[in-house]
XYZ file of C-alpha atoms in Angstrom:
354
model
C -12.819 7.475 -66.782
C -12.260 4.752 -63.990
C -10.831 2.672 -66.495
C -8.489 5.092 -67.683
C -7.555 5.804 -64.181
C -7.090 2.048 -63.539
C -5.008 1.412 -66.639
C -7.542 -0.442 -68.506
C -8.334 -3.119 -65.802
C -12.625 -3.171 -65.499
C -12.879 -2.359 -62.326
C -16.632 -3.906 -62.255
C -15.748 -7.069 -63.227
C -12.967 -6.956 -60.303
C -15.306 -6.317 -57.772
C -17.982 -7.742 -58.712
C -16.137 -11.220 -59.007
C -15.056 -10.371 -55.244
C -18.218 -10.769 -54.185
C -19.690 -13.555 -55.889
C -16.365 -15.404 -54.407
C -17.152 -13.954 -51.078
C -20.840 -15.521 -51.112
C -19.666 -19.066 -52.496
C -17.349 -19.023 -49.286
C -19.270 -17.955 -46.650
C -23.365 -18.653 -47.628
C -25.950 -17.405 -48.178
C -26.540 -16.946 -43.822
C -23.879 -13.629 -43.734
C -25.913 -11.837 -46.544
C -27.939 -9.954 -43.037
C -24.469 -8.775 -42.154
C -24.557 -5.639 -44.364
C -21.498 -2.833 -44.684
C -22.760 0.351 -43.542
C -21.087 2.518 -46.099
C -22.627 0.546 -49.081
C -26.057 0.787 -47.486
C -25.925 4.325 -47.140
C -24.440 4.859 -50.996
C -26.643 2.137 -52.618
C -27.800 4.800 -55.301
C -24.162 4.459 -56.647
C -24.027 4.392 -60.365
C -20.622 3.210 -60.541
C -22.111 -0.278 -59.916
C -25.426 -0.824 -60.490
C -25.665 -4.538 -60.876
C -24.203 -4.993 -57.890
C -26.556 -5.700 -55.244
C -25.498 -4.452 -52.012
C -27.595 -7.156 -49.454
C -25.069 -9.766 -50.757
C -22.002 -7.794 -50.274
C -20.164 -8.376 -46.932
C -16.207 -7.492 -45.726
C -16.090 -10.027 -43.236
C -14.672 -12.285 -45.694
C -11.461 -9.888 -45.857
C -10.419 -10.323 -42.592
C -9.247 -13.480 -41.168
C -11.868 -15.037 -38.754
C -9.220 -14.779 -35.532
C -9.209 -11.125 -36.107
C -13.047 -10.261 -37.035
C -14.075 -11.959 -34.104
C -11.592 -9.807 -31.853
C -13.150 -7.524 -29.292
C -11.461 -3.601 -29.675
C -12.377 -2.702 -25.698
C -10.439 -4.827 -23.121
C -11.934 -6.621 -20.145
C -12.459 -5.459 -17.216
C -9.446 -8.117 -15.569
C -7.114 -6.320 -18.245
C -8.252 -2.608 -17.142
C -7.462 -3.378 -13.787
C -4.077 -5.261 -14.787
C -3.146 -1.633 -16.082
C -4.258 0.213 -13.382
C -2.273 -1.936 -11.298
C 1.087 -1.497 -12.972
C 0.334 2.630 -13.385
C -0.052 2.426 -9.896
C 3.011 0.455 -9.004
C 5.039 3.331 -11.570
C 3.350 6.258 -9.635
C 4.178 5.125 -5.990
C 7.761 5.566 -6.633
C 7.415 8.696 -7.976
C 4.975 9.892 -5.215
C 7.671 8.377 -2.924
C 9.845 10.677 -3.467
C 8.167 14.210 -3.811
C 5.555 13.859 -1.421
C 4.906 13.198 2.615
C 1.277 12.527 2.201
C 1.914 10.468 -0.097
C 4.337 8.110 1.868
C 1.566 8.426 4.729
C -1.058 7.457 2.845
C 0.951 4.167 1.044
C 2.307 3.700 4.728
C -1.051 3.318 6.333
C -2.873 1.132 3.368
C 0.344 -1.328 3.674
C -0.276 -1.513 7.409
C -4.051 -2.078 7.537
C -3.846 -4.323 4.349
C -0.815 -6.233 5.581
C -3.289 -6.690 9.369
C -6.306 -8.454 7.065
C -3.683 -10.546 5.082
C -2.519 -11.686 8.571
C -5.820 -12.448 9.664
C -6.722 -14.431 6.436
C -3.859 -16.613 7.746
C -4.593 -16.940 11.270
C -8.258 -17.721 10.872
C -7.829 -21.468 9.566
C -5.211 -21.471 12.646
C -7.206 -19.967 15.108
C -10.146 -21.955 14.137
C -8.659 -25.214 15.172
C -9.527 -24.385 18.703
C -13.026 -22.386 17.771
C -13.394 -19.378 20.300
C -10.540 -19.449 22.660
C -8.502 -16.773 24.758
C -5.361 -18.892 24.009
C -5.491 -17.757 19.938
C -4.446 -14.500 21.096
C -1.010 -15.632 21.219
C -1.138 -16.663 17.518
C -2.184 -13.251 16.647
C 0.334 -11.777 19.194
C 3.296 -14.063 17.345
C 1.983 -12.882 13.470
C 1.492 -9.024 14.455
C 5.136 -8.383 16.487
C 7.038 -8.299 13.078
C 5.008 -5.365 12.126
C 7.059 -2.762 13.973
C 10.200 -3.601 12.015
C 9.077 -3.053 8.911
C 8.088 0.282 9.779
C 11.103 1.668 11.918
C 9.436 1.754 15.172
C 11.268 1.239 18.588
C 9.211 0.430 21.397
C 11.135 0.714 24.590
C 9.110 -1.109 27.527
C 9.221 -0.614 31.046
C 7.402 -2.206 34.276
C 6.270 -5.760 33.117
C 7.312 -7.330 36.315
C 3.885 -5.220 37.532
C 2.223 -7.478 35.884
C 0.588 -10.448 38.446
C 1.602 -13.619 37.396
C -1.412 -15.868 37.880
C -4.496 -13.440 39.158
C -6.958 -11.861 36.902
C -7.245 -7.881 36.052
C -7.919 -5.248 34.359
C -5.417 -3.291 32.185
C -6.622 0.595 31.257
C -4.250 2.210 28.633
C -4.686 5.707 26.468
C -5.730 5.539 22.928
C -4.257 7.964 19.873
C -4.560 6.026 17.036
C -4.209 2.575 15.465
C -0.393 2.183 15.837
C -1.702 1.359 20.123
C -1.897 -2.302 18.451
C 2.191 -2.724 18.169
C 2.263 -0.923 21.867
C -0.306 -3.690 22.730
C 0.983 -6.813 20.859
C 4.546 -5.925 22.533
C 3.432 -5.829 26.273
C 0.197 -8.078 26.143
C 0.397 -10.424 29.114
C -0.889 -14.072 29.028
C -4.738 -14.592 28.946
C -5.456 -11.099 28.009
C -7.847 -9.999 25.535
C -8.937 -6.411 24.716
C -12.586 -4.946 24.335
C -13.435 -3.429 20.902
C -16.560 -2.027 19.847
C -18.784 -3.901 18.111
C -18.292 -2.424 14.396
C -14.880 -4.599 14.572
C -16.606 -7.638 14.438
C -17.812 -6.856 10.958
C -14.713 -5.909 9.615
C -14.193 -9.012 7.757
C -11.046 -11.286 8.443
C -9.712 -9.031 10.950
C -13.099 -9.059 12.891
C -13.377 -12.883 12.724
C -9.775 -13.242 13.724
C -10.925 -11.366 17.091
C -13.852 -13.023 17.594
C -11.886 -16.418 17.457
C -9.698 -14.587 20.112
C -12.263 -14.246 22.297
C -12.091 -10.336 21.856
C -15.122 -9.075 23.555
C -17.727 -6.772 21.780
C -19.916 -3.924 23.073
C -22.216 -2.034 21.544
C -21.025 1.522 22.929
C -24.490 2.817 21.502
C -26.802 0.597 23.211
C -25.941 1.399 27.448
C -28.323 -1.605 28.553
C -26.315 -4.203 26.336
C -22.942 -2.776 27.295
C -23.472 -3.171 31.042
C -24.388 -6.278 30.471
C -21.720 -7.665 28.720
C -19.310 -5.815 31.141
C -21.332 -8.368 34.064
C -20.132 -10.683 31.856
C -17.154 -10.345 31.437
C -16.392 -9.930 35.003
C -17.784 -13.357 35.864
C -15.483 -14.615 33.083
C -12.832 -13.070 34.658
C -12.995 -14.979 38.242
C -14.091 -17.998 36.618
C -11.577 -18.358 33.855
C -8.795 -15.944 34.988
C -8.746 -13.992 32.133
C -7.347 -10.558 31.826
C -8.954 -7.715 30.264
C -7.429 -4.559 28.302
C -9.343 -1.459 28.215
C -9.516 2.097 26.430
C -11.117 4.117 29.088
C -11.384 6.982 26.840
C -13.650 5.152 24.300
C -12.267 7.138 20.945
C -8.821 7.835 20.049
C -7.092 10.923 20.880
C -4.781 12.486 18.297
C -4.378 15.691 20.716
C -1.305 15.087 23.067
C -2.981 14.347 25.716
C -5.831 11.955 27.147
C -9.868 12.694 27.052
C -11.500 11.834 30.048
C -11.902 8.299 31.307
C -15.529 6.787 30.488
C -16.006 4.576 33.719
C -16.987 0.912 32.125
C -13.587 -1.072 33.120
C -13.404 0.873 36.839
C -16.682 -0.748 37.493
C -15.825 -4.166 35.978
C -12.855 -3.987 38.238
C -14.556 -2.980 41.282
C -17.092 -5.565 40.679
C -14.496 -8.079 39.881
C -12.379 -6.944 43.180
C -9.617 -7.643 40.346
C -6.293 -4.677 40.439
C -6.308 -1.887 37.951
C -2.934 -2.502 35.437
C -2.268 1.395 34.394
C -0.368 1.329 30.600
C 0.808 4.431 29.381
C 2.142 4.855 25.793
C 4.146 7.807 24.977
C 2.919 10.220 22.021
C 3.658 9.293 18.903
C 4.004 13.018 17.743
C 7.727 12.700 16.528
C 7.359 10.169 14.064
C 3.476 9.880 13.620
C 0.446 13.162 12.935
C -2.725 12.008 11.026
C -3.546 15.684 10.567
C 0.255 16.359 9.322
C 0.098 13.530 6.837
C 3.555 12.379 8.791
C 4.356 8.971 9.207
C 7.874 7.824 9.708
C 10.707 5.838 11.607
C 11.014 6.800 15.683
C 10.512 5.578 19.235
C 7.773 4.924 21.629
C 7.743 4.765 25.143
C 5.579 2.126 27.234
C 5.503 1.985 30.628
C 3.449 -0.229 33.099
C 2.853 1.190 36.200
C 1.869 -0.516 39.620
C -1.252 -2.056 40.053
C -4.142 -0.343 41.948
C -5.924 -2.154 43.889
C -10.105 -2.481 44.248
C -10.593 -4.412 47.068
C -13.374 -3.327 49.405
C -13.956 -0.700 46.940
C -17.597 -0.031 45.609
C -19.780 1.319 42.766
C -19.584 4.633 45.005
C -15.821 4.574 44.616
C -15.329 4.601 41.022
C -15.640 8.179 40.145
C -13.005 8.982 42.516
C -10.725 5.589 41.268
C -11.272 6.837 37.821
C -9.972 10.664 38.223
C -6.948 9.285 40.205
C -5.924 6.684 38.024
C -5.958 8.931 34.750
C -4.383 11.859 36.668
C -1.272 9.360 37.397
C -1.159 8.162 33.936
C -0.978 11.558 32.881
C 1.815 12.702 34.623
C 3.592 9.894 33.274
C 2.450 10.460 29.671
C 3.809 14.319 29.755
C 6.992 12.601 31.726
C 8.224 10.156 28.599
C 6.419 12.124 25.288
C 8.574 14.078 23.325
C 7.482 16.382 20.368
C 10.965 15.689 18.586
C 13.319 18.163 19.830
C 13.572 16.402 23.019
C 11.237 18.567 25.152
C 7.911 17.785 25.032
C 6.882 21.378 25.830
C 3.691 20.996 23.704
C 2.478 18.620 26.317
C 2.485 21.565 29.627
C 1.655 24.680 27.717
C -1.010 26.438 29.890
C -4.284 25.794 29.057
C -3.203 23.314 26.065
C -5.091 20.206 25.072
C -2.370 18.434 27.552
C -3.968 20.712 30.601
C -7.597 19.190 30.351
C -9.002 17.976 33.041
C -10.802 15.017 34.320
């Protein structure tokens, strides 16, 4: 019946001359590479003297393709997940807010490390030195262009130009660094909490700053280090920026001061530099998902001065100085519609007290 369906050609003499030409090519070594289908169907009668062990359809395909794996690597998985990302962000672009935030803050902590990566070989050329600040000052300054952000600075000339202090300053968010990087005098270097230091580049790029560290957990070692700093102060007139709140503040207004740079201060005798950065409410929300173009305010007020003052003193220098910078912050924030109302509503986050 095959044969009739096959117009006479003997179908068992075609195959079974396929495989002895198969074997002669490839050896006697592939006869353990069995097909699966034949094994299962070797009780076919429509070949009997065909012995299935020595049949094998690798010699059918062409070696470059047999050897070709079907799943890709994990390099060419990512490759696509790459460029489907790069076609959704566009999309998400335009259809979303949260979506902009979110692609707006992973470009500007991404875009920090990269910066870091290249001011470590930089920075490293003088090991652990105040003076590298200025390199990262020079790299980070850019930053506020590419995101639309005006700062508008008043008060430097408060600044002392050759004695050492202490500069205090409020805290909402990670955007403070452009605030910082914009009005950082000479000398200066900021105190971060000691999780930054394992933050890869960025927290090497401090450390070769000479960014100082405290462990806000651990009281004994942060006292300490506060000691030390203040000798390092008088003996290599540095300056020293400080969030007295310790956390940031997304609430329009400031928590109250934790006491650690008052008492370096007093201990120092060095002048308190207030900075006060307006909220960033009309072009920035974390909870709103909003991040766009606008304008900050920065002001540097008049130095107070801690001479004479002691340990006693500091509660008292502490309430006074964030009660001024208050009244400045509700002076120059704005919600947007050119107000700022949000800041003085009774009993409102911007009403708390010391």
């Amino acid at each position: 019946m095959l044969s009739h369906l096959a117009n006479g050609i003997d179908l068992s003499f075609t195959f079974d001359t396929q495989v002895s030409h198969c074997l002669s090519i490839w050896g006697e070594e592939k006869e353990d590479k069995l097909c699966p289908l034949l094994r299962e169907t070797s009780h076919c009668l429509l070949f009997p003297h065909v012995t299935l062990s020595s049949f094998s359809p690798e010699p059918f395909l062409p070696p470059e393709v047999a050897s070709m794996e079907l799943w890709p690597g994990p390099w060419t998985m990512l490759l696509f997940f790459l460029l489907l990302l790069l076609l959704l962000v566009p999309v998400l672009w335009g259809y979303s807010t949260s979506a902009k935030y979110f692609c707006k803050m992973a470009f500007y902590n991404g875009w920090i490390l990269f910066l870091a990566v290249l001011a470590i070989p930089v920075c490293a050329l003088r090991g652990r030195n105040v003076e590298n600040m200025k390199i990262l000052r020079l790299m980070l300054l850019h930053i506020k262009y590419l995101y639309g952000i005006r700062l508008e600075v008043r008060g430097t000339h408060h600044f002392p130009p050759t004695q050492p202090y202490v500069v205090v300053s409020n805290h909402q968010s990670s955007l403070d660094l452009l605030g910082m990087m914009e009005v950082l005098p000479g000398r200066c270097v900021p105190i971060a909490k000691r999780e930054l230091l394992w933050a890869g580049p960025a927290g090497l790029a401090c450390w070769l700053a000479g960014v100082i560290f405290i462990d806000r957990k651990r009281t004994g070692d942060a006292i300490s280090v506060m000691a030390e700093a203040a000798q390092t102060l008088l003996s290599q007139n540095v300056r020293v920026w400080v969030f007295p709140e310790g956390t940031r503040n997304h609430n329009g207004s400031m928590l109250p001061f934790k006491r650690g740079a008052f008492h370096l201060a007093v201990q120092a005798q060095v002048p308190i530099i207030p900075i006060v950065m307006s909220s960033y409410k009309d072009f920035y929300c974390k909870k709103e998902r909003r991040f766009t173009s606008g304008t900050c305010q920065v002001r540097v007020l008049p130095p107070v001065a801690t001479e004479g003052l002691t340990p006693d003193n500091v509660p008292d220098l502490a309430d006074r100085i964030r009660h001024s910078m208050l009244t400045v912050f509700r002076e120059i924030s704005t919600d947007g519609r050119g107000g700022g109302d949000y800041l003085k509503k009774p009993g409102g986050a911007g009403e708390a007290g010391p």
